[in-house]
Coordinates of C-alpha atoms and ligand atoms in Angstrom, one line a residue:
M1 CA -46.8 -39.6 9.4
A2 CA -50.7 -40.5 9.1
H3 CA -52.7 -39.2 12.0
K4 CA -55.7 -41.5 13.0
N5 CA -57.5 -38.8 15.0
I6 CA -56.9 -35.1 14.7
L7 CA -58.7 -32.8 17.1
I8 CA -59.0 -29.2 15.5
I9 CA -59.8 -26.7 17.8
G10 CA -61.1 -23.6 16.0
G11 CA -62.3 -25.8 13.2
S12 CA -65.6 -24.1 12.8
G13 CA -64.2 -20.8 11.9
F14 CA -63.4 -19.1 8.5
I15 CA -59.9 -20.5 8.3
G16 CA -60.5 -23.8 10.3
S17 CA -63.3 -24.7 8.1
Q18 CA -60.9 -24.9 4.9
V19 CA -58.3 -26.8 7.2
V20 CA -61.0 -29.2 8.0
A21 CA -62.3 -29.7 4.5
Q22 CA -58.7 -30.0 3.0
L23 CA -57.7 -32.7 5.5
A24 CA -61.2 -34.7 5.1
R25 CA -60.8 -34.7 1.3
T26 CA -57.0 -35.6 1.4
T27 CA -56.6 -38.1 4.5
T28 CA -58.5 -40.7 6.0
S29 CA -57.9 -39.2 9.5
R30 CA -61.0 -38.8 11.9
I31 CA -61.4 -35.3 12.6
T32 CA -63.1 -33.7 15.9
V33 CA -64.2 -30.1 15.9
P34 CA -65.3 -28.7 19.4
T35 CA -67.5 -25.8 19.1
R36 CA -69.2 -23.4 21.5
R37 CA -72.5 -23.5 19.4
Y38 CA -73.6 -26.3 17.2
E39 CA -74.9 -23.7 14.5
R40 CA -71.3 -22.5 13.9
S41 CA -70.2 -26.0 12.9
K42 CA -72.9 -27.7 11.3
H43 CA -71.8 -26.9 7.9
L44 CA -68.8 -29.4 8.5
L45 CA -71.0 -32.4 9.2
V46 CA -71.4 -33.1 5.5
M47 CA -68.0 -34.4 5.7
P48 CA -68.1 -38.2 6.7
T49 CA -64.9 -38.3 8.6
V50 CA -65.7 -35.1 10.7
R51 CA -67.7 -35.0 14.0
T52 CA -68.4 -31.8 15.9
T53 CA -69.0 -31.8 19.7
I54 CA -70.4 -28.9 21.9
A55 CA -67.4 -28.1 24.4
D56 CA -66.1 -25.5 26.6
I57 CA -62.4 -26.0 25.7
H58 CA -61.2 -23.7 28.2
D59 CA -62.3 -26.1 30.8
E60 CA -59.1 -28.4 31.5
A61 CA -61.3 -31.6 32.2
V62 CA -63.1 -31.2 29.0
L63 CA -60.0 -30.3 27.0
D64 CA -58.1 -33.3 28.8
R65 CA -60.9 -35.7 27.3
L66 CA -60.6 -34.4 23.9
V67 CA -57.0 -34.4 23.7
A68 CA -56.8 -37.9 25.1
E69 CA -58.6 -39.3 21.9
A70 CA -56.3 -37.4 19.4
D71 CA -52.8 -38.2 18.1
A72 CA -52.5 -34.7 16.8
V73 CA -54.1 -31.4 17.7
V74 CA -54.5 -28.1 15.6
N75 CA -55.5 -24.9 17.4
L76 CA -56.9 -22.1 15.4
V77 CA -58.7 -20.2 18.3
G78 CA -58.2 -16.4 18.1
I79 CA -60.1 -13.4 18.9
L80 CA -59.5 -9.8 17.7
H81 CA -60.7 -7.7 20.6
S82 CA -60.1 -7.9 24.3
R83 CA -60.5 -5.6 27.4
R84 CA -57.7 -3.9 28.6
G85 CA -55.4 -5.2 31.4
P86 CA -54.1 -3.5 34.2
R87 CA -51.7 -0.4 33.6
G88 CA -48.4 -1.9 32.5
S89 CA -49.7 -5.1 31.3
A90 CA -48.6 -6.4 27.9
Y91 CA -52.3 -7.5 26.8
G92 CA -55.7 -7.7 28.3
P93 CA -57.5 -10.7 30.1
D94 CA -59.6 -12.0 26.9
F95 CA -56.3 -12.1 24.9
Q96 CA -54.6 -13.6 27.9
R97 CA -57.4 -16.3 28.3
V98 CA -57.6 -17.2 24.4
H99 CA -54.2 -16.5 22.8
V100 CA -52.0 -17.5 25.8
D101 CA -53.7 -19.7 28.4
L102 CA -55.4 -21.9 26.0
P103 CA -52.3 -22.8 24.0
R104 CA -50.6 -23.5 27.6
K105 CA -53.5 -26.0 28.5
I106 CA -53.4 -27.7 25.3
V107 CA -49.8 -28.3 25.1
A108 CA -50.1 -29.6 28.9
A109 CA -52.9 -32.0 28.0
C110 CA -50.8 -33.1 24.7
A111 CA -47.8 -34.0 27.1
K112 CA -50.0 -35.8 29.5
H113 CA -51.5 -38.1 26.8
G114 CA -48.5 -38.6 24.7
V115 CA -49.8 -36.4 21.6
R116 CA -46.7 -35.5 19.9
R117 CA -48.0 -33.2 17.2
Y118 CA -49.3 -29.6 17.8
L119 CA -50.2 -27.0 15.0
H120 CA -50.6 -23.6 16.4
M121 CA -52.2 -20.5 14.5
S122 CA -50.5 -17.3 15.4
A123 CA -50.3 -14.1 13.1
L124 CA -48.0 -12.2 10.9
G125 CA -46.0 -9.6 12.9
A126 CA -46.5 -11.5 16.4
S127 CA -43.9 -10.0 18.7
A128 CA -43.4 -9.3 22.5
Q129 CA -42.5 -5.9 21.4
G130 CA -45.4 -5.5 18.9
P131 CA -47.5 -2.3 18.8
S132 CA -50.6 -3.9 20.0
M133 CA -52.1 -6.3 22.6
Y134 CA -53.3 -8.6 19.8
L135 CA -49.6 -8.9 18.3
R136 CA -48.0 -9.2 21.9
S137 CA -50.6 -11.8 23.0
K138 CA -50.0 -13.9 19.8
A139 CA -46.3 -13.8 20.5
A140 CA -47.0 -15.1 24.0
G141 CA -49.0 -17.9 22.4
E142 CA -46.1 -19.0 20.1
A143 CA -44.2 -19.3 23.2
A144 CA -46.6 -21.3 24.9
A145 CA -46.7 -23.6 21.8
F146 CA -43.0 -24.2 21.6
A147 CA -42.9 -24.8 25.4
G148 CA -44.0 -28.5 24.9
A149 CA -40.7 -29.2 23.1
G150 CA -39.1 -30.3 26.2
L151 CA -42.1 -32.5 26.9
G152 CA -42.1 -34.2 23.6
V153 CA -44.7 -32.2 21.8
A154 CA -43.5 -30.8 18.5
A155 CA -45.2 -27.6 17.6
T156 CA -45.4 -25.8 14.3
V157 CA -46.5 -22.2 14.4
F158 CA -48.2 -20.4 11.4
R159 CA -48.1 -16.7 11.0
P160 CA -50.6 -15.7 8.3
A161 CA -51.0 -12.3 6.8
V162 CA -54.5 -11.0 6.6
V163 CA -56.4 -13.8 5.0
F164 CA -58.8 -13.4 2.1
G165 CA -61.4 -16.0 0.6
E166 CA -65.1 -16.5 0.6
H167 CA -66.5 -15.4 3.9
D168 CA -63.5 -13.4 4.8
N169 CA -64.2 -10.5 7.2
F170 CA -61.8 -8.3 5.4
L171 CA -62.5 -7.5 2.0
N172 CA -66.3 -8.6 2.4
M173 CA -66.5 -5.8 5.2
F174 CA -65.0 -3.2 2.9
A175 CA -67.2 -4.4 0.1
A176 CA -70.4 -4.1 2.3
M177 CA -69.2 -0.7 3.7
Q178 CA -69.1 0.8 0.1
K179 CA -72.6 -0.5 -0.5
H180 CA -74.0 1.4 2.3
F181 CA -72.1 4.6 2.7
P182 CA -71.2 7.3 0.0
L183 CA -67.5 7.6 1.0
I184 CA -65.1 5.4 3.1
P185 CA -63.1 7.4 5.8
L186 CA -60.0 5.1 6.2
A187 CA -57.4 4.6 9.0
G188 CA -54.0 3.3 8.0
A189 CA -54.9 3.9 4.1
N190 CA -51.0 3.7 3.4
V191 CA -50.4 0.8 5.6
R192 CA -49.0 -2.2 3.3
F193 CA -50.6 -5.8 3.4
Q194 CA -49.8 -8.9 1.9
P195 CA -53.0 -10.8 1.8
V196 CA -52.9 -14.8 1.7
Y197 CA -55.6 -16.9 0.3
V198 CA -57.4 -19.2 2.8
G199 CA -57.1 -22.4 0.7
D200 CA -53.2 -21.7 0.9
V201 CA -53.3 -21.2 4.6
A202 CA -55.2 -24.6 4.9
Q203 CA -52.7 -26.4 2.7
A204 CA -49.9 -25.2 4.9
F205 CA -51.5 -26.9 7.9
V206 CA -52.1 -30.1 6.0
K207 CA -48.6 -30.3 4.6
A208 CA -47.2 -29.6 8.0
L209 CA -49.1 -32.5 9.6
Q210 CA -47.6 -34.8 6.7
N211 CA -44.0 -33.5 6.9
E212 CA -41.6 -34.1 9.8
A213 CA -39.2 -31.4 8.9
T214 CA -41.9 -28.9 9.9
R215 CA -41.5 -29.7 13.5
G216 CA -40.4 -26.7 15.7
Q217 CA -40.6 -24.3 12.8
T218 CA -42.5 -21.1 12.6
Y219 CA -44.0 -20.2 9.1
E220 CA -45.2 -16.9 7.7
L221 CA -47.8 -17.3 5.2
A222 CA -48.4 -14.5 2.7
G223 CA -49.6 -14.0 -0.8
P224 CA -47.6 -13.0 -4.0
H225 CA -48.3 -9.2 -3.9
V226 CA -48.2 -6.3 -1.5
Y227 CA -50.9 -3.5 -1.5
T228 CA -51.7 -0.6 0.4
L229 CA -55.0 -0.7 2.5
R230 CA -56.3 1.9 0.3
Q231 CA -55.6 -0.3 -2.8
L232 CA -57.4 -3.2 -1.2
V233 CA -60.4 -1.1 -0.3
R234 CA -60.7 0.2 -3.9
L235 CA -60.3 -3.3 -5.2
A236 CA -63.2 -4.5 -2.7
G237 CA -65.4 -1.5 -3.9
I238 CA -64.9 -2.3 -7.8
C239 CA -65.4 -5.9 -7.4
S240 CA -68.6 -5.7 -5.8
G241 CA -69.9 -2.8 -8.2
H242 CA -69.8 -0.1 -5.4
P243 CA -66.7 1.8 -5.5
R244 CA -66.6 5.0 -3.3
P245 CA -64.2 7.7 -2.8
I246 CA -61.8 6.8 0.0
I247 CA -60.6 9.3 2.4
G248 CA -57.5 8.6 4.2
L249 CA -57.5 9.8 7.9
P250 CA -54.9 11.4 9.7
P251 CA -53.7 9.6 13.1
M252 CA -55.9 11.8 15.5
L253 CA -59.1 11.2 13.5
A254 CA -58.3 7.6 12.8
S255 CA -58.1 7.1 16.8
L256 CA -61.3 9.0 17.1
Q257 CA -62.8 6.7 14.7
A258 CA -61.3 3.6 16.4
F259 CA -62.6 4.6 19.6
F260 CA -66.2 5.3 18.3
L261 CA -66.2 2.1 16.3
E262 CA -65.2 0.2 19.4
H263 CA -68.1 1.0 21.4
L264 CA -70.6 0.3 18.7
P265 CA -72.3 -3.2 18.2
G266 CA -70.6 -5.4 16.0
R267 CA -67.1 -3.8 16.8
L268 CA -65.8 -3.3 13.3
M269 CA -62.5 -1.8 14.7
S270 CA -61.1 -1.3 17.8
R271 CA -58.1 1.2 19.1
D272 CA -56.0 -2.0 19.5
N273 CA -56.6 -3.0 15.7
L274 CA -55.4 0.3 14.9
A275 CA -52.3 -0.1 16.7
S276 CA -51.6 -3.2 15.0
M277 CA -51.6 -1.1 11.8
Q278 CA -48.6 0.9 13.1
V279 CA -46.5 -1.7 11.3
D280 CA -46.8 -3.0 7.8
N281 CA -48.5 -6.5 7.6
V282 CA -45.8 -7.9 5.0
A283 CA -43.7 -11.2 5.2
T284 CA -40.1 -11.0 5.7
G285 CA -39.4 -13.3 2.6
P286 CA -41.2 -15.9 0.4
M287 CA -43.1 -18.9 1.6
A288 CA -41.1 -21.6 2.8
A289 CA -39.8 -24.0 0.1
E290 CA -40.8 -27.2 2.2
L291 CA -44.4 -26.2 2.2
D292 CA -44.5 -26.3 -1.5
I293 CA -47.3 -23.8 -2.0
E294 CA -47.6 -21.5 -5.1
P295 CA -49.4 -18.6 -3.3
T296 CA -52.8 -17.6 -5.2
A297 CA -53.3 -14.0 -6.3
L298 CA -56.1 -12.1 -4.7
E299 CA -57.1 -11.1 -8.4
A300 CA -57.6 -14.8 -9.2
V301 CA -60.3 -15.3 -6.4
A302 CA -61.5 -12.0 -4.8
P303 CA -63.7 -10.8 -7.8
R304 CA -65.8 -14.0 -7.9
Y305 CA -66.9 -14.0 -4.3
L306 CA -67.0 -10.0 -3.8
A307 CA -69.1 -9.8 -6.8
G308 CA -72.0 -11.8 -4.8
V309 CA -71.5 -9.6 -1.8
D310 CA -75.3 -8.4 -2.0
M311 CA -76.7 -11.8 -2.2
Q312 CA -74.1 -13.1 0.7
Q313 CA -75.4 -10.3 2.9
Q314 CA -78.8 -11.0 2.5
M315 CA -78.3 -14.8 3.1
D316 CA -76.3 -14.1 6.1
A317 CA -78.9 -11.7 7.5
Y318 CA -81.6 -14.5 7.1
R319 CA -79.4 -16.8 8.8
R320 CA -78.9 -14.6 11.7
G321 CA -82.6 -13.8 11.9
A322 CA -83.4 -17.4 11.9
G323 CA -80.6 -18.2 14.5
R324 CA -79.0 -20.8 12.0
Ligands
NAP401 N1 -58.7 -14.1 9.3 C1 -57.5 -13.6 9.1 O1 -57.1 -12.8 8.3 C2 -56.3 -14.1 10.2 C3 -55.1 -13.4 9.9 C4 -54.1 -13.7 10.6 C5 -54.2 -14.7 11.8 N2 -55.5 -15.2 11.9 C6 -55.6 -16.2 13.0 O2 -56.2 -17.5 12.6 C7 -57.3 -18.0 13.5 C8 -58.6 -18.4 12.9 O3 -59.1 -16.9 12.3 P1 -60.4 -17.0 11.7 O4 -60.4 -15.9 10.8 O5 -60.8 -18.3 11.0 O6 -61.4 -16.7 12.9 P2 -63.1 -17.2 13.2 O7 -63.7 -17.4 11.7 O8 -63.7 -16.0 14.1 O9 -62.9 -18.4 13.9 C9 -62.6 -18.4 15.2 C10 -62.7 -19.9 15.8 O10 -62.4 -19.9 17.0 C11 -63.3 -20.2 18.0 N3 -63.3 -19.3 19.1 C12 -63.5 -18.0 18.9 N4 -63.6 -17.3 20.1 C13 -63.4 -18.5 21.1 C14 -63.4 -18.2 22.4 N5 -63.5 -17.4 23.1 N6 -63.4 -19.7 23.1 C15 -63.2 -20.7 22.2 N7 -63.4 -20.8 21.0 C16 -63.3 -19.6 20.3 C17 -64.5 -20.2 17.1 O11 -65.4 -21.6 17.4 P3 -67.0 -21.5 17.8 O12 -67.5 -20.1 17.7 O13 -67.6 -22.5 16.8 O14 -67.0 -21.9 19.0 C18 -64.1 -20.5 15.7 O15 -63.8 -21.9 15.4 C19 -57.2 -16.9 14.7 O16 -56.3 -17.5 15.7 C20 -56.8 -15.7 14.1 O17 -56.1 -14.9 15.2 C21 -56.6 -14.8 11.1

């Protein structure tokens, strides 16, 4: 079914920008992207069917107005860190607000305005019994997404593995670290990951919007190969031209490292991120046939953008300095 107006919440981010670009390229839908900061979304404005709008999407009245103009809603908003909640709570208040309350509000607004289609971004490993606040809150977000079924809102949930592609925060971070440090002390060195290409993730969203059979489904999205974290860090070092020795940290030192990094500006890592790595980040099977996506190999894409990591960092630093 063709959607005339699609609201893409979180459309300004790393993955969202790809979803917006693929939709703009392959459909005639008018796309609206709310953002907290104009600067974060202005790269989307070169696409003629895309408009961005400054909005606080947590404000129900604002969300209501945006959803009222749409006939499908996509939500990619997600955060990596949260304050802790009271003792015994499954996750902290920031995860509650962004991962759980927001989809609940979106689904309520969709039901109110007769918007029958909702695509929701979760994460591989989301589980109410997951080892981290992040994974537990993502599971609660999925439940909120599917709660609209009885109200006529058909949700599709996506659970990507760690996502790679130009501007990713994963391989680029490890490439940058190897540029600046003589060796890399690495927590979770033996944890297994199955990185998925950002273009494939975006394709899954576009295909789901066009395929009725994806309603009510949950899709894991993962790449063709599984690697240990140590292998991925090594690959990032080689591709960016600064391979460094990698020292796997035992659990105690890994916790200490996460504790310190959590309190540094930029928050490269937190104890909750470390907790997520208690389980492998690997799909339970191949990508679903109805998505019809041939997963892209990391080796086919990452060397190209990681080789430019020095230049990219310089540009990012200029951009930050100029507030753009
Ligand atoms: N990247 C990965 O490897 C990966 C893996 C698994 C799952 N995911 C999930 O995929 C989604 C997108 O990830 P991403 O890497 O594209 O993230 P990203 O680049 O950080 O983008 C996040 C988006 O969410 C919006 N946002 C962030 N915090 C918000 C807040 N507190 N209130 C309102 N809007 C907020 C941002 O909008 P503005 O800043 O423009 O307002 C931006 O559009 C997330 O749900 C994430 O959990 C990502």
